[in-house]
Coordinates of C-alpha atoms in Angstrom, one line a residue:
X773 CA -23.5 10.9 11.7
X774 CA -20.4 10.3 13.8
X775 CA -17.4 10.5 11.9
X776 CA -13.1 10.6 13.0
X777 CA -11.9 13.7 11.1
X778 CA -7.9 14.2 10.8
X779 CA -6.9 17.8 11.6
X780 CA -3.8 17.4 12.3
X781 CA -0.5 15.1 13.9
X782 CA -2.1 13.9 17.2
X783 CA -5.9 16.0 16.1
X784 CA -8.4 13.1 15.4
X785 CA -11.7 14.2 16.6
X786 CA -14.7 12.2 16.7
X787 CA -17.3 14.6 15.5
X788 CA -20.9 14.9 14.0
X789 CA -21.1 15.6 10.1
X790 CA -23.9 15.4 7.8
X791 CA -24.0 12.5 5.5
X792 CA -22.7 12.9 1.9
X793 CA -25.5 11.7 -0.5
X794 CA -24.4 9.7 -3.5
X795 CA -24.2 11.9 -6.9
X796 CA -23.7 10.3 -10.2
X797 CA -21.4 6.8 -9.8
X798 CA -21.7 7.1 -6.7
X799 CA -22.5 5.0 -3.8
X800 CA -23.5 5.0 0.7
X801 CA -22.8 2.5 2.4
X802 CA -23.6 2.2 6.4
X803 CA -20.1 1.2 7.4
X804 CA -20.2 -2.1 9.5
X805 CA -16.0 -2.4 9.9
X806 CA -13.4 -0.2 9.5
X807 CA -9.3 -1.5 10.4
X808 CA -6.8 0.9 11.3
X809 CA -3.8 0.8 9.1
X810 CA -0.1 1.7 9.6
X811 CA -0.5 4.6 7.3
X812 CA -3.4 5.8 9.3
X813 CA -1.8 5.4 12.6
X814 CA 1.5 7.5 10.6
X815 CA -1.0 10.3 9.8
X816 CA -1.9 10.5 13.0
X817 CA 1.4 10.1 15.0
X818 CA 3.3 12.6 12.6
X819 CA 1.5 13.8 9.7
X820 CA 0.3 14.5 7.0
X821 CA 2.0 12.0 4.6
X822 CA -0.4 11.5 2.5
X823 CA -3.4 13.5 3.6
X824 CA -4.1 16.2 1.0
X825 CA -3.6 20.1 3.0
X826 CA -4.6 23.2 1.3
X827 CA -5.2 21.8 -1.8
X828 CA -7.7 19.4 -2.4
X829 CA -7.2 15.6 -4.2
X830 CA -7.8 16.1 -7.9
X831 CA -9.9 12.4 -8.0
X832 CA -12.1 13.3 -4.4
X833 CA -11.9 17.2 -4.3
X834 CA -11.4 16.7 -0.7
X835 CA -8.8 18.5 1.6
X836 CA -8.0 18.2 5.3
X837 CA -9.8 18.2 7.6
X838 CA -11.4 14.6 6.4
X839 CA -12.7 11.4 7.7
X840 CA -9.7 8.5 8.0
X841 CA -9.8 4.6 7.1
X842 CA -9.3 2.9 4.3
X843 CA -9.9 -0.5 5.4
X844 CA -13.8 -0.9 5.4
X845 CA -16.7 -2.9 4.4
X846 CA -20.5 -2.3 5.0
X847 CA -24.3 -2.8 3.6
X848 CA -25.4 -0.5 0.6
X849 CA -28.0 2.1 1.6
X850 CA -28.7 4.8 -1.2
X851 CA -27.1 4.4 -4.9
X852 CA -26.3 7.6 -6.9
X853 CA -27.6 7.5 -10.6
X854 CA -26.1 5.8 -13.4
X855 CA -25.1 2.9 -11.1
X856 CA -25.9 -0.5 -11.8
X857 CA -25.4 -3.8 -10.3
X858 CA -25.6 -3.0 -6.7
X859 CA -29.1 -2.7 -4.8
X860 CA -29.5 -1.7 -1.1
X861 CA -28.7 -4.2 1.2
X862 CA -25.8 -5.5 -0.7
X863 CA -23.3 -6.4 1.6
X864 CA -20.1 -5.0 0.1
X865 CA -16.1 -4.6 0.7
X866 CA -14.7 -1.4 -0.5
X867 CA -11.4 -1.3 -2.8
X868 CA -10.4 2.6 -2.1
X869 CA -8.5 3.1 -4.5
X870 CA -9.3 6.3 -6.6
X871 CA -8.7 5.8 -9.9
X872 CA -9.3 8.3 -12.8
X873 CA -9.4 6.1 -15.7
X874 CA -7.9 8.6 -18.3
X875 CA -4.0 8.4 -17.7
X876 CA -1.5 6.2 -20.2
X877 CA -1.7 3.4 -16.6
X878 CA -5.3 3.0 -16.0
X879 CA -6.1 2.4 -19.6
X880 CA -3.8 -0.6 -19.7
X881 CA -5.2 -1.6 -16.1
X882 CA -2.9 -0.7 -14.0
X883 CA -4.8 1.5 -11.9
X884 CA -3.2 1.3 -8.3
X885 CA 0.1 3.4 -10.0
X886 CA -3.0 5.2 -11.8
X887 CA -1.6 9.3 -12.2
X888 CA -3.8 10.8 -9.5
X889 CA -3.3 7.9 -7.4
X890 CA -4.8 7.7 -3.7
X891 CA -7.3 6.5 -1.2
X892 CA -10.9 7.2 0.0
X893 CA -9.9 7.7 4.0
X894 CA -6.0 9.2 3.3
X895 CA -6.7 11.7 0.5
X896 CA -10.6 12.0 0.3
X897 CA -13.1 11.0 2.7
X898 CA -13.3 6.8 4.1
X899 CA -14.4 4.6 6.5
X900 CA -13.7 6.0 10.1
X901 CA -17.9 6.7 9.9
X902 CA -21.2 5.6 10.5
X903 CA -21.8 5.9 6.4
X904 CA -19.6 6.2 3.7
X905 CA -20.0 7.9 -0.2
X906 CA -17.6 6.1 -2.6
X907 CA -17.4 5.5 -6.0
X908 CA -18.9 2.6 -7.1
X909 CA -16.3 1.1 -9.0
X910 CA -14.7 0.8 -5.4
X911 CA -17.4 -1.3 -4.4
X912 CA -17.3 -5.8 -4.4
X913 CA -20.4 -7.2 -3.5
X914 CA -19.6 -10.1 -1.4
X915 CA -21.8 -14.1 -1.3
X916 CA -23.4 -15.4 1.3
X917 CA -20.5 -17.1 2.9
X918 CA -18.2 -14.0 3.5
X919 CA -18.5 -12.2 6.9
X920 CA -18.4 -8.3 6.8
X921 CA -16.0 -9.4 9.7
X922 CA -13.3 -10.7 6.5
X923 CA -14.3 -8.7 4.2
X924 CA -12.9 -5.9 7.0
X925 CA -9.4 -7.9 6.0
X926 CA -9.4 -7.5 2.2
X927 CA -7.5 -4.4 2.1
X928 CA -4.4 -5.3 3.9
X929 CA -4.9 -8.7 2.1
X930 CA -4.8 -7.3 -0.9
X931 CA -1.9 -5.5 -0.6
X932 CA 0.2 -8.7 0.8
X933 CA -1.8 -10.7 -2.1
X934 CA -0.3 -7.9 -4.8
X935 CA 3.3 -8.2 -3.5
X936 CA 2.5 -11.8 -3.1
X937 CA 1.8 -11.7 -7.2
X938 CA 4.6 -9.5 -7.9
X939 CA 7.2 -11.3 -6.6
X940 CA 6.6 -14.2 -8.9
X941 CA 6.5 -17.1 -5.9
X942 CA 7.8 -20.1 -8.2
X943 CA 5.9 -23.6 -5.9
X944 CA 8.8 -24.4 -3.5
X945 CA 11.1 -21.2 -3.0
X946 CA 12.3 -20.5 0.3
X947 CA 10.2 -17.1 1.4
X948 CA 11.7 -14.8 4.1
X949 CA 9.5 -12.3 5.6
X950 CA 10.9 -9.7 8.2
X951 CA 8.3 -7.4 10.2
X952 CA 5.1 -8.9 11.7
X953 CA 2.4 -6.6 11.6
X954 CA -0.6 -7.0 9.3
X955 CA 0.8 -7.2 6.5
X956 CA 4.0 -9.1 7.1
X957 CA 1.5 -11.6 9.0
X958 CA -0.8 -11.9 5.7
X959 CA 2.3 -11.8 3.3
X960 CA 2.8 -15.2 5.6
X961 CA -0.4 -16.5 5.2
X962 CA -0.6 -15.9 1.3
X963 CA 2.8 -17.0 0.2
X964 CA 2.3 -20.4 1.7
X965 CA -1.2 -20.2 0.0
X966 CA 0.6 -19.9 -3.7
X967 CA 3.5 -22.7 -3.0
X968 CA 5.6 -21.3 -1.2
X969 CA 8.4 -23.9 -0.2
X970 CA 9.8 -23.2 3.6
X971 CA 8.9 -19.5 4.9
X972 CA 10.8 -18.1 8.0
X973 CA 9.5 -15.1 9.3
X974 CA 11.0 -12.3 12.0
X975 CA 9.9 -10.0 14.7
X976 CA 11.1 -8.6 17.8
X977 CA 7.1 -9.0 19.3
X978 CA 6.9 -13.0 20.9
X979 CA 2.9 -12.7 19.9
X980 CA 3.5 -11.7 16.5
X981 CA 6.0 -14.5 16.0
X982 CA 3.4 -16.9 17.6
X983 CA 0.5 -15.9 15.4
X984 CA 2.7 -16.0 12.0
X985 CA 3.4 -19.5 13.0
X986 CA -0.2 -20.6 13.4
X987 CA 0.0 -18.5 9.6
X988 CA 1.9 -21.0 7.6
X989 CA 5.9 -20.0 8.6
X990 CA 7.9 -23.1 9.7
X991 CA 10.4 -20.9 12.0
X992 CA 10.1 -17.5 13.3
X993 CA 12.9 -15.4 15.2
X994 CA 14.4 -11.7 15.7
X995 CA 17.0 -12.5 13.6
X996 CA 16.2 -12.8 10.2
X997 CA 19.8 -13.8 8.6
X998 CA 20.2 -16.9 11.0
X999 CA 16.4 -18.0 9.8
X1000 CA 17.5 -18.1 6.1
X1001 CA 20.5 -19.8 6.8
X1002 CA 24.2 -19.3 5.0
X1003 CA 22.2 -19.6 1.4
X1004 CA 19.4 -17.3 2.2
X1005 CA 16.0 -17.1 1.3
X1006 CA 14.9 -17.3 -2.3
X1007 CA 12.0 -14.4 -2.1
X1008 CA 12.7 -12.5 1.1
X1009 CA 10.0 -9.5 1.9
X1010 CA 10.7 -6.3 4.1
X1011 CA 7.6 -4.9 5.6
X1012 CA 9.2 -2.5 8.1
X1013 CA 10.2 0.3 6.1
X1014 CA 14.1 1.6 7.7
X1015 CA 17.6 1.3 6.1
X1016 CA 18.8 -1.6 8.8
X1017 CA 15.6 -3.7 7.6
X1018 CA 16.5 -3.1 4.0
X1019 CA 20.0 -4.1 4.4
X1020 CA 19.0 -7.2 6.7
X1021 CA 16.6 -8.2 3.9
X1022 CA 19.6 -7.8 1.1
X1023 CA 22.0 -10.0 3.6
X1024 CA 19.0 -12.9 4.1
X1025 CA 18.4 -12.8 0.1
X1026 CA 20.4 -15.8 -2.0
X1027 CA 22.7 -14.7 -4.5
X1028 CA 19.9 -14.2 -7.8
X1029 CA 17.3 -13.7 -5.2
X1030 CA 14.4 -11.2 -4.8
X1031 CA 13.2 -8.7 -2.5
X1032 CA 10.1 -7.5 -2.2
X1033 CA 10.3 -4.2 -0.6
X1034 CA 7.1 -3.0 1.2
X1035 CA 7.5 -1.2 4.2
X1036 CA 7.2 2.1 3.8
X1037 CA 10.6 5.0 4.4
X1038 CA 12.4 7.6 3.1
X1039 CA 15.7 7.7 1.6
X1040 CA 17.4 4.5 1.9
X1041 CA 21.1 3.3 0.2
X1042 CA 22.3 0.4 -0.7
X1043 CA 25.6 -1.2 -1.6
X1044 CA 25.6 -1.3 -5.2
X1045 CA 28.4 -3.2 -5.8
X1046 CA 27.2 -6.2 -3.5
X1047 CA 23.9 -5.7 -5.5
X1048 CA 25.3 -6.2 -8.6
X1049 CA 27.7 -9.4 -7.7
X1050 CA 24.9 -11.1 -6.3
X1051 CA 22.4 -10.5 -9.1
X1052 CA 20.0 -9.4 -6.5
X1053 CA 16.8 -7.8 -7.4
X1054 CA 15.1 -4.8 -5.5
X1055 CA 11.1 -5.2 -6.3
X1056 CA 8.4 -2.8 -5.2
X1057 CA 4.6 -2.7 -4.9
X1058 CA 2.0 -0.2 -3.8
X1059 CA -1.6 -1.0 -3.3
X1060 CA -3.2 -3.3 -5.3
X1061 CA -5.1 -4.3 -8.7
X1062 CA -7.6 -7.0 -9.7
X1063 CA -7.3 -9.1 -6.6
X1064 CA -10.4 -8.3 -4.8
X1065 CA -12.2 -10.8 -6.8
X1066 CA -9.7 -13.7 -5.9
X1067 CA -9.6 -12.6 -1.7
X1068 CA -13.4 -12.9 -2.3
X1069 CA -13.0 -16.5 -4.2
X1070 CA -11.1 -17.9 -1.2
X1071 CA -12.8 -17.1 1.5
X1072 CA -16.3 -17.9 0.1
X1073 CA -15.2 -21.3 -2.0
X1074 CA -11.7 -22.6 0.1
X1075 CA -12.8 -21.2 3.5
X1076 CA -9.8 -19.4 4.1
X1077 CA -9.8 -17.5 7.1
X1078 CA -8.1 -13.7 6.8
X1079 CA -9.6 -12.2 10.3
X1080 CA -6.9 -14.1 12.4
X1081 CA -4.7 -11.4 12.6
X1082 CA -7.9 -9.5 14.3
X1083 CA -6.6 -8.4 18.1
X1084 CA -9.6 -6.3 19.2
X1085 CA -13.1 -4.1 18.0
X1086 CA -13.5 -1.1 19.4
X1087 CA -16.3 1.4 19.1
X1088 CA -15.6 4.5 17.0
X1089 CA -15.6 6.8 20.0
X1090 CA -12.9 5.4 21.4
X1091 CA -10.6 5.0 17.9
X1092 CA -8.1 7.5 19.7
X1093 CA -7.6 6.0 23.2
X1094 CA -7.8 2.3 22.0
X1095 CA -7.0 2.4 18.5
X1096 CA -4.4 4.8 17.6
X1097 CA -2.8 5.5 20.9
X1098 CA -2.6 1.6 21.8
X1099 CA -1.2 1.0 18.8
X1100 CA 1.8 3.1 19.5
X1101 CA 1.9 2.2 22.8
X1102 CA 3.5 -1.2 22.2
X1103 CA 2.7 -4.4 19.9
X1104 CA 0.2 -6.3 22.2
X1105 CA -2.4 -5.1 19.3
X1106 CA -2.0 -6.1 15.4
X1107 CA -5.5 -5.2 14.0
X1108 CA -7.7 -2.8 15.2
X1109 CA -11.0 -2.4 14.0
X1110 CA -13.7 0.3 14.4
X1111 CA -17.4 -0.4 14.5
X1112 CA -19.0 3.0 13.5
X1113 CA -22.1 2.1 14.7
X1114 CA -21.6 0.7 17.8
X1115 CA -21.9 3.5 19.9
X1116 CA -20.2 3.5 24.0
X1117 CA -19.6 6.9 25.8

């Protein structure tokens, strides 16, 4: 099969690999979609981050080179032993997160902050491939009414959804979101979904402001201190990931106010002593738990529609030229998808 193996920053080759067959709790999909993700396109620009070198992932036993993506859905084809409850031909979305079900976290639930925590497609193998071996418990089966085309969505959705949850949106708060990409964009989308009172939202890209508007935001700008207004925001979310961002989110943010902090850096500060005066409170999330189910619910039963943020689909031999070098070319593209299958020379 076809498959985009990370070697290396800038090394993403498109190459043929055998299939891995499904052993014990295991499942192969044939991958219909596949998104690219910010923390693909990081592995690529500059890594490894995340991507496992040397030593292999303790919960995939895979080490670099492997096959990218995270964000991907597909149709069941072979089914290790000791699965139940998935046949072939179930259409399914895939929840990559590896999970090994013995640590003090995963046995009260919390398995996204699980102790070997990671993903199929940044620290084992994932969905940048014509098939895919996961585990099953990574698999959702998805009704009638859900496109493989949404369910290509869930992940990035379930992050914004998790943050979403986390933040505790009371019905009516103000909601500030600063940086537009996918998840910024879905944040958006979701907030208003739970009750969110007047959301503002800020980018420097025109489209993105555009399209986060169509989303649910009232206002949208560059500036995300003169959208909050002299009060600020009650909930404000940073999906960039730099110290400016942080600081603009902390300036946006009411006195008692939250912010969600998603974007993802290194070393940041912060003025304590502002902090504490203004009873502000820093919040973070990674990943995501339990909220497959609900993405699944409102799509199939309230027809909500999760693929607007979708810019292009591109075949998987091209994932370099049009997928990660177009997405650091500028931000004419928000989501990229991949189409394994679909095969153009």
């Amino acid at each position: 099969m076809r498959a985009a193996l990370w070697y290396g920053a800038k090394d993403v080759r498109v190459e043929d690999v055998p299939v891995t067959p499904p052993g014990p709790g295991e499942v192969t999909i044939e991958v219909a979609y596949c998104g690219i993700c910010g923390s693909d396109l990081h592995e690529y620009a500059d890594g490894p981050h995340a991507v496992p070198v040397g030593e292999a992932h303790p919960e995939s036993g895979v080490a670099a080179p492997l096959i990218l993506g995270h964000e991907f859905c597909g149709t069941v084809t072979e089914i290790g032993s000791g699965v139940t409850g998935l046949v072939p031909g179930d259409r399914v979305a895939v929840e990559p997160h590896y999970r090994c079900g013995r640590c003090p976290r995963c046995l009260a639930g919390e398995y996204n902050i699980c102790r070997h925590f990671g993903f199929a497609g940044l620290m084992g193998h994932g969905g940048l491939a014509e098939r895919a071996t996961v585990p099953a418990y990574m698999l959702h089966r998805l009704p009638e009414p859900v496109s493989l085309e949404q369910a290509a969505v869930f992940e990035p959705a379930a992050v914004a959804l998790h943050a979403v949850r986390r933040a505790g949106i009371r019905p009516g708060e103000s909601v500030a979101v600063l940086g537009l990409g996918p998840i910024g964009l879905l944040v958006t989308q979701l907030a208003a979904r739970y009750g969110a009172g007047r959301i503002v939202a800020a980018d420097r890209s025109p489209a993105r402001r555009e399209m986060a508007l169509r989303l649910g935001a009232a206002e949208t700008g560059a500036d995300l201190a003169d959208l909050a207004g002299g009060e600020g925001a009650d909930v404000t979310f940073e999906v960039v990931g730099s110290q400016d961002t942080l600081r603009a989110c902390l300036a946006a943010t009411r006195r008692g106010g939250r912010v969600m902090l998603l974007g993802l850096t290194g070393t940041v500060s912060v003025d304590a002593f502002a902090l504490v005066n203004n009873e502000q409170t820093i919040m973070t999330s990674v990943g995501y738990r339990d909220v497959y189910p609900e993405l699944i619910r409102m799509v199939a039963e309230e027809g909500v529609d999760l693929a607007g943020i979708i810019t292009s689909t591109i075949p998987l031999e091209h994932v370099v030229r049009d997928g990660f070098e177009a997405l650091l070319r500028g931000q004419e593209q928000v989501k990229v998808l991949v189409r394994p299958g679909e095969q153009r020379w």
